[in-house]
Short mmCIF file of C-alpha atoms in Angstrom, two decimals:
data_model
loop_
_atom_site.label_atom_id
_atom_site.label_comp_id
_atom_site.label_asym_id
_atom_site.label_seq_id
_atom_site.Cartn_x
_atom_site.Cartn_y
_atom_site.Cartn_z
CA UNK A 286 -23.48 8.56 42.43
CA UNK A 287 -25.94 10.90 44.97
CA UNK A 288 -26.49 8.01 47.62
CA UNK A 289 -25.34 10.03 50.70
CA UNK A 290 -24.25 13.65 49.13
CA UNK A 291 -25.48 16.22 50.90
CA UNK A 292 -26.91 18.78 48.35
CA UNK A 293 -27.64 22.70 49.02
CA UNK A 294 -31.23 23.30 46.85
CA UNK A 295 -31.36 27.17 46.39
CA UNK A 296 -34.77 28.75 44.89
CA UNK A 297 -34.89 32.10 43.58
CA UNK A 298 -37.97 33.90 41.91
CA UNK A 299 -38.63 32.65 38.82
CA UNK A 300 -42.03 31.29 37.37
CA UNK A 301 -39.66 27.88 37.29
CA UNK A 302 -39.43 27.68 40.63
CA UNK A 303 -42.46 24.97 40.16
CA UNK A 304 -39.77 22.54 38.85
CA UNK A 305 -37.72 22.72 42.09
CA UNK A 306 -40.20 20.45 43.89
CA UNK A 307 -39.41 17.61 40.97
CA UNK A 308 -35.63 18.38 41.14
CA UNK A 309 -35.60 18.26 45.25
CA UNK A 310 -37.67 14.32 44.59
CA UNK A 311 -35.34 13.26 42.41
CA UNK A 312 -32.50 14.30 44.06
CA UNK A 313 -33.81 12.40 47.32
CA UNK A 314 -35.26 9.47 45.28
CA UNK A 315 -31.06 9.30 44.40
CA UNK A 316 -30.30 8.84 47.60
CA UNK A 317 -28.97 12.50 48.70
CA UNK A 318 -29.69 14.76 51.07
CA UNK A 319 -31.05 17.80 50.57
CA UNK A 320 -31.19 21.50 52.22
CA UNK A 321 -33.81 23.78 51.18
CA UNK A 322 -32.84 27.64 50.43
CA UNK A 323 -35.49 30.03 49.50
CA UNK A 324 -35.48 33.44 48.95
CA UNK A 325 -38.25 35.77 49.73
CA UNK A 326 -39.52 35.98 46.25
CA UNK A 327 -39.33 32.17 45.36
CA UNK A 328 -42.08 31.61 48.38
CA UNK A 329 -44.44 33.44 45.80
CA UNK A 330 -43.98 30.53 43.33
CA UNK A 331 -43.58 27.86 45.23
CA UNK A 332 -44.76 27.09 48.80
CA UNK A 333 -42.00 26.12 51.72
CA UNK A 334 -44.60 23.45 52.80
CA UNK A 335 -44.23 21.66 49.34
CA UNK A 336 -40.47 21.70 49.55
CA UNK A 337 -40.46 20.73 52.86
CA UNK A 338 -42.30 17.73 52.41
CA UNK A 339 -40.66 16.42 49.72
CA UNK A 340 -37.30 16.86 51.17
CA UNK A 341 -38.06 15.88 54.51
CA UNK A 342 -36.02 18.61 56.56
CA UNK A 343 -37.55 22.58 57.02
CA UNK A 344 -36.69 25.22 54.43
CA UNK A 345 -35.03 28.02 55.00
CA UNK A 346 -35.30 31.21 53.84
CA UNK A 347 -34.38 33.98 56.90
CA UNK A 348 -31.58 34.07 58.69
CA UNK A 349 -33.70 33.93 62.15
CA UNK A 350 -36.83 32.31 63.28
CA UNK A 351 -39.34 34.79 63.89
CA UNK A 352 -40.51 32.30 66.52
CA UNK A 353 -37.65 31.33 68.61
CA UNK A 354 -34.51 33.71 66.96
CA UNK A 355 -32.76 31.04 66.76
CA UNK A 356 -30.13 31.56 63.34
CA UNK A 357 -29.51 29.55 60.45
CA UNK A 358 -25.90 29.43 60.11
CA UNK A 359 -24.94 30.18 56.72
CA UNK A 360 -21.44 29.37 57.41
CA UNK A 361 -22.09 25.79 58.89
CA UNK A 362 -24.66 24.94 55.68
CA UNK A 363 -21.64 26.27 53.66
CA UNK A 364 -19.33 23.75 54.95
CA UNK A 365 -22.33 20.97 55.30
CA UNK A 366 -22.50 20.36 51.83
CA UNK A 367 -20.96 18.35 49.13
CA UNK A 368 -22.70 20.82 46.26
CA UNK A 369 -24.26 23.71 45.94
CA UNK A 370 -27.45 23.95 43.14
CA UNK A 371 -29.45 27.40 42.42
CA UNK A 372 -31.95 26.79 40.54
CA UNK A 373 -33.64 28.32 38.96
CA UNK A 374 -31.25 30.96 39.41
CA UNK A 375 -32.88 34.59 38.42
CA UNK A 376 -31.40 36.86 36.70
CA UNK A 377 -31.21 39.30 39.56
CA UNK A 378 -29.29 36.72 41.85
CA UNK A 379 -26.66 35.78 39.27
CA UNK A 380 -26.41 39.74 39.29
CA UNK A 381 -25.89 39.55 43.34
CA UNK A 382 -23.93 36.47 43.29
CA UNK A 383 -21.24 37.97 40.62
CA UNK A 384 -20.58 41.36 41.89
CA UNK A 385 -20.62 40.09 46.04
CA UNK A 386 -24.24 41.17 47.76
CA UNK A 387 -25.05 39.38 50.38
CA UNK A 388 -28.62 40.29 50.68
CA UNK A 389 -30.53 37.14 52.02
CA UNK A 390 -29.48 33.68 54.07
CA UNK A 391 -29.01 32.03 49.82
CA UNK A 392 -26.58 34.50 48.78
CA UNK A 393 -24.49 34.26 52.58
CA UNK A 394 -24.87 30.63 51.89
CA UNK A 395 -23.17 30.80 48.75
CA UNK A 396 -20.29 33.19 49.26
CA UNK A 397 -19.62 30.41 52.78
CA UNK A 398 -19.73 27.58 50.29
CA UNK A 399 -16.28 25.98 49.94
CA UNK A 400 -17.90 22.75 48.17
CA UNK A 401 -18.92 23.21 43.82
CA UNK A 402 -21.37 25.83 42.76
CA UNK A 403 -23.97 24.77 40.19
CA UNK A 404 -26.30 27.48 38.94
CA UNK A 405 -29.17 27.25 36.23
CA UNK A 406 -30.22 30.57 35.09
CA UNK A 407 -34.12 30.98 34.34
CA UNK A 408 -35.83 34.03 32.43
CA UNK A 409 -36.99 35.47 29.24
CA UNK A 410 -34.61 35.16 26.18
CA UNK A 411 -33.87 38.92 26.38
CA UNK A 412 -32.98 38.63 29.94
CA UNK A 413 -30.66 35.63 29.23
CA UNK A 414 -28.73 37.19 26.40
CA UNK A 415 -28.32 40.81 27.56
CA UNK A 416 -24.94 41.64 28.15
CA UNK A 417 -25.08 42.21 31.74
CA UNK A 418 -26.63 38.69 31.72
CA UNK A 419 -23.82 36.95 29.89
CA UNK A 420 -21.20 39.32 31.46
CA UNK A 421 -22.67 38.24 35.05
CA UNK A 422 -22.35 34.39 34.08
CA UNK A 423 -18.97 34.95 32.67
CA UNK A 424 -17.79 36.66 36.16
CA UNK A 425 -19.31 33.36 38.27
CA UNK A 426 -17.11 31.28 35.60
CA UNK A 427 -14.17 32.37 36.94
CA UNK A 428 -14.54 32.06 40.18
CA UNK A 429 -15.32 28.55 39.65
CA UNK A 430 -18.73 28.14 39.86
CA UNK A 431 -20.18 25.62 36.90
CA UNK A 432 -22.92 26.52 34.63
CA UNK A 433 -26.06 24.78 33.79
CA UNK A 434 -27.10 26.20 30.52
CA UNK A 435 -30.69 27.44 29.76
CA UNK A 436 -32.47 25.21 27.17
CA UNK A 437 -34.52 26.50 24.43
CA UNK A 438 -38.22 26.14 24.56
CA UNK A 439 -41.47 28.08 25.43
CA UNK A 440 -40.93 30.73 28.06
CA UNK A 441 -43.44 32.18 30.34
CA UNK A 442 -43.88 35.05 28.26
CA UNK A 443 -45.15 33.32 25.60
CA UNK A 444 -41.83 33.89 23.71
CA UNK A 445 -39.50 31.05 22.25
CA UNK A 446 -36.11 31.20 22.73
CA UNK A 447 -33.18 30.05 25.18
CA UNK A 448 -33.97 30.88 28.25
CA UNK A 449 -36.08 27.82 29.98
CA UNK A 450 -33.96 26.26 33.19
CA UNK A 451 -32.67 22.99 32.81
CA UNK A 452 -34.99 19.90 32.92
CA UNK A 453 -34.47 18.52 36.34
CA UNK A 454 -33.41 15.16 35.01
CA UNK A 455 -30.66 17.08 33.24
CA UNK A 456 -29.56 19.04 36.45
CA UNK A 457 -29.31 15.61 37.87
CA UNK A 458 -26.96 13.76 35.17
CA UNK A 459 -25.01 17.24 35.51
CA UNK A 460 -24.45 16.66 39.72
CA UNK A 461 -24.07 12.73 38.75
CA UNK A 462 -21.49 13.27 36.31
CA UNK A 463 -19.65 15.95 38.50
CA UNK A 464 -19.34 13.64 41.70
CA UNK A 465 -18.41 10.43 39.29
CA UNK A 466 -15.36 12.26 38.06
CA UNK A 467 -14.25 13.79 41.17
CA UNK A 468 -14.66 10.11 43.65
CA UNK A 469 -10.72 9.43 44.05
CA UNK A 470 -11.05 6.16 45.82
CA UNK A 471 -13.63 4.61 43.40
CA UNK A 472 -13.18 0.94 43.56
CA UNK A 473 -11.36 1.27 46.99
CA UNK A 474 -12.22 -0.64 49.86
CA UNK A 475 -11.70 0.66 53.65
CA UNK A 476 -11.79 -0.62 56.93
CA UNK A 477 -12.82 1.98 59.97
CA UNK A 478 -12.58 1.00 63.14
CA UNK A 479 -15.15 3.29 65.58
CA UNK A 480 -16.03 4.27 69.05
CA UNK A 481 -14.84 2.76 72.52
CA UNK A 482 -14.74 -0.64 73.68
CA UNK A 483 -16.36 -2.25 76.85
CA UNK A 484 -14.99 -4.88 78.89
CA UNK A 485 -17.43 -6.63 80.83
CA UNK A 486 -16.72 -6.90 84.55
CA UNK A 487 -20.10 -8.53 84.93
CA UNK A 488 -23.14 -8.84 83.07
CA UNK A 489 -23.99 -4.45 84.32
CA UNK A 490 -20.80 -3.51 84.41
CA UNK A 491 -17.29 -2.55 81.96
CA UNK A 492 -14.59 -0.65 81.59
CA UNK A 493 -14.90 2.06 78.61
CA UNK A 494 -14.19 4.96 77.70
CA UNK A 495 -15.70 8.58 76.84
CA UNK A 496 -15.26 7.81 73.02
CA UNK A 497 -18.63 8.55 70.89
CA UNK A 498 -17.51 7.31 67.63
CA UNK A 499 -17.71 10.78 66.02
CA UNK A 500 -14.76 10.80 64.24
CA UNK A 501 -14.94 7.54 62.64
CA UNK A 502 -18.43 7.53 61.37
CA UNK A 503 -17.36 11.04 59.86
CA UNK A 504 -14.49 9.30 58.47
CA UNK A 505 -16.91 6.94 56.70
CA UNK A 506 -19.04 9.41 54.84
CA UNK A 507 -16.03 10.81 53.58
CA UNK A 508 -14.35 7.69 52.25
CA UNK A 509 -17.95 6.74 50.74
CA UNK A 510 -18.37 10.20 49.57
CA UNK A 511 -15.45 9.83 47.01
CA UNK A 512 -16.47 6.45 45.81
CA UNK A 513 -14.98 4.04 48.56
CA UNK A 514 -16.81 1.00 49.94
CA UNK A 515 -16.53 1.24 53.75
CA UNK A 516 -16.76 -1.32 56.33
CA UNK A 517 -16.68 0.12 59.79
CA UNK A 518 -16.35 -1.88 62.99
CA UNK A 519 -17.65 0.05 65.59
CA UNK A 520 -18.02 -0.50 69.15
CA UNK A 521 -21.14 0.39 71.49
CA UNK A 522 -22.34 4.16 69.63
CA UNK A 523 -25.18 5.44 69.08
CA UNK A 524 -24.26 6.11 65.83
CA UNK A 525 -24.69 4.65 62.69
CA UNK A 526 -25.34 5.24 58.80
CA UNK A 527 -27.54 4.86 55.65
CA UNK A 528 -24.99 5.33 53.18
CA UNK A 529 -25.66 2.77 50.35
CA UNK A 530 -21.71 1.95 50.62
CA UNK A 531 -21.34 1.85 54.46
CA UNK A 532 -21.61 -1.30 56.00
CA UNK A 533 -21.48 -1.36 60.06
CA UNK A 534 -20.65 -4.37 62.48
CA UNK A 535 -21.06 -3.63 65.11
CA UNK A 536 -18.68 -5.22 68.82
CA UNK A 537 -18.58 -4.62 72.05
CA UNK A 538 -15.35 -5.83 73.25
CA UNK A 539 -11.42 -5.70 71.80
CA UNK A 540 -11.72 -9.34 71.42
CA UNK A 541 -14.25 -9.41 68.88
CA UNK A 542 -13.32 -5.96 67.22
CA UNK A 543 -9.93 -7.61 66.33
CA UNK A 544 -12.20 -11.00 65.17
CA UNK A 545 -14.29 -8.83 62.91
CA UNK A 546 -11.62 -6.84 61.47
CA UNK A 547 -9.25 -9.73 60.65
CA UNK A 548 -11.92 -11.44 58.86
CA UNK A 549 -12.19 -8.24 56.71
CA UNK A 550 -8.58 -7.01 56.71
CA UNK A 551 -7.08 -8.89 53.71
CA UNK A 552 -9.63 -7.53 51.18
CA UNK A 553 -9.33 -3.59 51.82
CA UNK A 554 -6.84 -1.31 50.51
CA UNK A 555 -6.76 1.57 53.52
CA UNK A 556 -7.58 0.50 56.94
CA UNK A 557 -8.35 3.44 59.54
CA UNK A 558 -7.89 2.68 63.10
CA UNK A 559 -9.93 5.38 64.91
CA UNK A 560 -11.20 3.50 67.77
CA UNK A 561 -10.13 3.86 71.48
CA UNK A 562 -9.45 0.62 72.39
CA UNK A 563 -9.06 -0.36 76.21
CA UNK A 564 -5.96 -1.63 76.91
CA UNK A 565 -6.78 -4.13 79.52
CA UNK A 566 -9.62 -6.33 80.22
CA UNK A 567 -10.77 -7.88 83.24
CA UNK A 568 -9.23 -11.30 83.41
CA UNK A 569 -12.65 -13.31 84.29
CA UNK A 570 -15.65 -11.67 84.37
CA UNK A 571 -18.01 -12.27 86.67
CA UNK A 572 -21.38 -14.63 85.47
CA UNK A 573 -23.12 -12.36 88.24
CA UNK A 574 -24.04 -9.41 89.28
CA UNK A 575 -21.05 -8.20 91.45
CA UNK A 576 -22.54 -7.42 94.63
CA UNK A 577 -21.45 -4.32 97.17
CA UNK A 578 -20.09 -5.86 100.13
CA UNK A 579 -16.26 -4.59 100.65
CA UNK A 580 -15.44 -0.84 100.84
CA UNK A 581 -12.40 -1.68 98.24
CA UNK A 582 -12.80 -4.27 95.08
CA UNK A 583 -9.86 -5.42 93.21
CA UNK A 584 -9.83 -6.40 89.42
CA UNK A 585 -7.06 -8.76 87.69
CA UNK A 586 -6.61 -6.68 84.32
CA UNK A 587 -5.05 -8.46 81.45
CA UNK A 588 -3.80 -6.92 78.47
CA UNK A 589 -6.17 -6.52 75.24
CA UNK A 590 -4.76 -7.84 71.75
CA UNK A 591 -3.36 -4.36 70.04
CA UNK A 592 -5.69 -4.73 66.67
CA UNK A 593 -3.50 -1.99 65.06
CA UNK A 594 -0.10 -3.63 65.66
CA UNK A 595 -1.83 -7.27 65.11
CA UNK A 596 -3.13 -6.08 62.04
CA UNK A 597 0.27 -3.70 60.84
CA UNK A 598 2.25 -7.14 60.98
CA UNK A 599 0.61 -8.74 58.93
CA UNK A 600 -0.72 -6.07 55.86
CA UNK A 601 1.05 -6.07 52.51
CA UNK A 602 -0.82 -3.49 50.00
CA UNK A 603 -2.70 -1.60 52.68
CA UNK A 604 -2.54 1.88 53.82
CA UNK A 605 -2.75 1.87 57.00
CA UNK A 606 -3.50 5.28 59.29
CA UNK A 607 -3.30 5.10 63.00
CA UNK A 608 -4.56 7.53 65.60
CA UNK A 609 -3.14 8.47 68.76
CA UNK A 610 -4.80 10.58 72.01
CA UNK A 611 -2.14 12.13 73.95
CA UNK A 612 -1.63 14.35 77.00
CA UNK A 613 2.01 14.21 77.41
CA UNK A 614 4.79 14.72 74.99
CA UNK A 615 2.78 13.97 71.88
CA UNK A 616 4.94 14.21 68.74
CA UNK A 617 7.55 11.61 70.66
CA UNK A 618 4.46 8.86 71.14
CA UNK A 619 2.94 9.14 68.10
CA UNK A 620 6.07 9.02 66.20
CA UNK A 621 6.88 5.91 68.49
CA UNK A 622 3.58 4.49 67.47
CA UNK A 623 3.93 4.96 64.03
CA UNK A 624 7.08 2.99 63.73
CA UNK A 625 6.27 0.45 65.89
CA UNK A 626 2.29 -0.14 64.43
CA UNK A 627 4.29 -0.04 60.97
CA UNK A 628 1.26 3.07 60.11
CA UNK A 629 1.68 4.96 57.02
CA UNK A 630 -0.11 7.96 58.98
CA UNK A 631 -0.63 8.73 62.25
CA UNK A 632 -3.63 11.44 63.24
CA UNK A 633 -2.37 13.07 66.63
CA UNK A 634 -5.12 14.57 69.37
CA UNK A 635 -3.70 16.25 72.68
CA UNK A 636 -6.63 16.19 75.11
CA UNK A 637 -4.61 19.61 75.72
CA UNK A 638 -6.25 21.67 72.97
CA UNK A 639 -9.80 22.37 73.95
CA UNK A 640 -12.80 21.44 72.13
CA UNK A 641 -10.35 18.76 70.77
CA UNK A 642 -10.74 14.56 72.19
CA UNK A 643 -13.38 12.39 73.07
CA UNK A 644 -17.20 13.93 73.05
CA UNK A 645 -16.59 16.80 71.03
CA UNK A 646 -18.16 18.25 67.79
CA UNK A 647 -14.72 19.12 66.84
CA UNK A 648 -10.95 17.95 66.62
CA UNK A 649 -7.52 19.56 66.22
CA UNK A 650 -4.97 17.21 64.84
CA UNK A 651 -1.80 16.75 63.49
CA UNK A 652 -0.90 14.15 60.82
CA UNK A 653 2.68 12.69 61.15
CA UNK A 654 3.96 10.27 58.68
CA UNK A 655 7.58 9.00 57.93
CA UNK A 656 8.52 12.43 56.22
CA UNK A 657 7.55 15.16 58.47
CA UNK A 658 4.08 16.34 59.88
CA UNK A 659 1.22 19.02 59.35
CA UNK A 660 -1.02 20.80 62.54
CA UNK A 661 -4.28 21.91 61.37
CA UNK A 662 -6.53 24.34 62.80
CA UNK A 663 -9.66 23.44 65.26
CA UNK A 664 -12.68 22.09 62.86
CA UNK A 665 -15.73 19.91 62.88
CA UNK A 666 -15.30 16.52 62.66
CA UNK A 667 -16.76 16.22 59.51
CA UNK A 668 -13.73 18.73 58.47
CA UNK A 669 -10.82 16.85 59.91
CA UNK A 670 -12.77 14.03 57.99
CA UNK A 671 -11.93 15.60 54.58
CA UNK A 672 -8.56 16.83 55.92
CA UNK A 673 -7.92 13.11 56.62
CA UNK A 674 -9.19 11.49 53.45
CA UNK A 675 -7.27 14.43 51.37
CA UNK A 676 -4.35 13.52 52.84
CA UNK A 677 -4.46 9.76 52.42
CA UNK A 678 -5.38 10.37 49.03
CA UNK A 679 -2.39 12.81 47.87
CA UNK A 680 -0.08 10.01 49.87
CA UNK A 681 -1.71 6.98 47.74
CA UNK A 682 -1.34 9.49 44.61
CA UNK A 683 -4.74 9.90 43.76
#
């Protein structure tokens, strides 16, 4: 149930900060990715070095490097991940975290998360049952956040009582049983289509396009993420995935993209079509080089097969979402291309909203389908991703 989430670790001060560097293995031994947060204190328990290593990505703890001043966005980790753990979480950050100080790059973190807050309080069975305690705990309750009781044992003080955090075995059934209920498409199959297509003129040369395959590999994680397998087509990327569920072939040309995705079509119950396709294709390629000689070359273009409208002909239980990369009159082509690609959704880019198209880190879209539409705002990919998949879901009523 972890293969691929992306888990924020935070670390406060607490002798049982020592059991963060079992938690962080078995998190990654699961298959998820996790992102360090220390506070100041918690590097007296535990070293950054330890965590480091086991997690395989630096911790972070300040909100600049002393080095370089470069800043750890507490915002972007916010949005990054798909849960949010503090533990141990001390008594004095529950404290912070219920009444709204923002002291340190953990508790900025937290108050940018939008994804679920876990927290396991750690301290001495006074601590844990004071009313200021249990009054804190009550306040993070209704906000949302989800609590991973203390257990009773021996505590540091040499006291017995409630009070010890969580086994870390237990903090990871807790995060496994979260993300099982909450994965929508569980038992869904989807087919992505990715990136550009080339069309070989010769054996050095094609006609392509600027597409990366951003958006559909984002698309993929979040389909996985909530329990989907995925098969993605893609074209030539860069880009590709270790998601336990993700399966990539990868094509070069139209022609085979619409060979691999027939052969896979009939099995899947949403198919995504979020790569830019040329439209025409050289009629023969040349076997050679093509050599400079002229000052003007002409090509014979023929028309590619349109996968989406192939594919729309022939579905019967598939959802099918289209996408569409406009400059002029937008609403009246993707409409057009909804209806005629027989779509259930169509995702809408102008190459007229900046930091929006082909290349970018983010995407501004709107999502038409045979009842109306909805514009969202400029996000990360990875956002419009979720916006995407939410929609689709709420559509398929799940």
């Amino acid at each position: 149930m972890l293969q691929g989430k992306k888990i924020l670790l935070g670390v406060c001060g607490s002798i049982a900060a020592y059991k963060s560097a079992l938690l962080t293995r078995l998190l990654v031994k699961q298959g998820a990715e996790v992102q360090v947060l220390l506070t100041a204190d918690a590097k007296h328990f535990i070293t950054p070095l330890t965590l480091s290593t086991l997690s395989r990505k630096p911790v972070y703890s300040d909100f600049f490097h002393s080095t370089d001043g470069t800043w750890n966005n507490h915002v972007e980790l916010g949005l990054w991940a798909d849960a949010m753990v503090i533990a141990p979480a001390s008594a004095n950050t529950l404290a912070k975290m219920a009444n709204g100080i923002c002291d340190n790059l953990l508790l900025a973190t937290y108050l940018s998360a939008r994804c679920p807050v876990f927290f396991a309080p750690a301290m001495d069975l006074d601590m844990y049952r004071h009313p200021s305690t249990t009054g804190n705990i009550e306040s993070l309750l209704s906000y949302g956040n989800k609590l991973i009781n203390a257990e009773d044992g021996e505590l540091a003080s040499g006291l017995s009582g409630v009070g010890r955090m969580a086994e870390p075995e237990h903090i990871v059934q807790h995060l496994e049983e979260h993300f099982t209920k909450t994965q929508r498409l569980a038992g869904k199959k989807v087919l992505i289509t990715a990136g550009p297509t080339h069309e070989a003129i010769d054996p050095v040369r094609f006609i392509g396009n600027h597409s990366t395959g951003k958006m559909g590999f984002a698309l993929a994680e979040r389909f996985a993420s909530q329990g989907a397998t995925v098969e993605v087509v893609s074209g030539p990327s860069t880009l590709s995935s270790t998601h336990a569920a993700i399966h990539v072939t990868k094509v070069h040309s139209a022609e085979e993209m619409l060979e691999a995705c027939e052969a896979k079509f009939d099995n899947v119950d949403i198919a995504v079509f979020a790569a830019a396709v040329a439209d025409y294709r050289p009629d023969t390629p040349a076997q050679e080089k093509i050599k400079k000689s002229n000052n003007t070359l002409t090509l014979h273009l023929v028309k590619n097969p349109d996968i989406a409208a192939t594919l729309g002909k022939r579905k019967k239980k598939q959802f099918t979402v289209g996408f569409a990369l406009e400059t002029t009159n937008e609403i009246a082509y993707a409409k057009e291309k909804l209806h005629k690609k027989n779509f259930n959704l169509i995702v809408l880019n102008s190459l007229k909203d900046q930091g929006a198209g082909f290349a970018h880190d983010t995407n501004k879209i709107t999502i038409l389908d045979h009842d109306g539409s909805s514009t969202f705002d400029l996000k990360s990919k990875q956002e419009v991703a979720n916006d995407i998949v939410d929609v689709v879901c709420k559509k398929m009523g799940l």
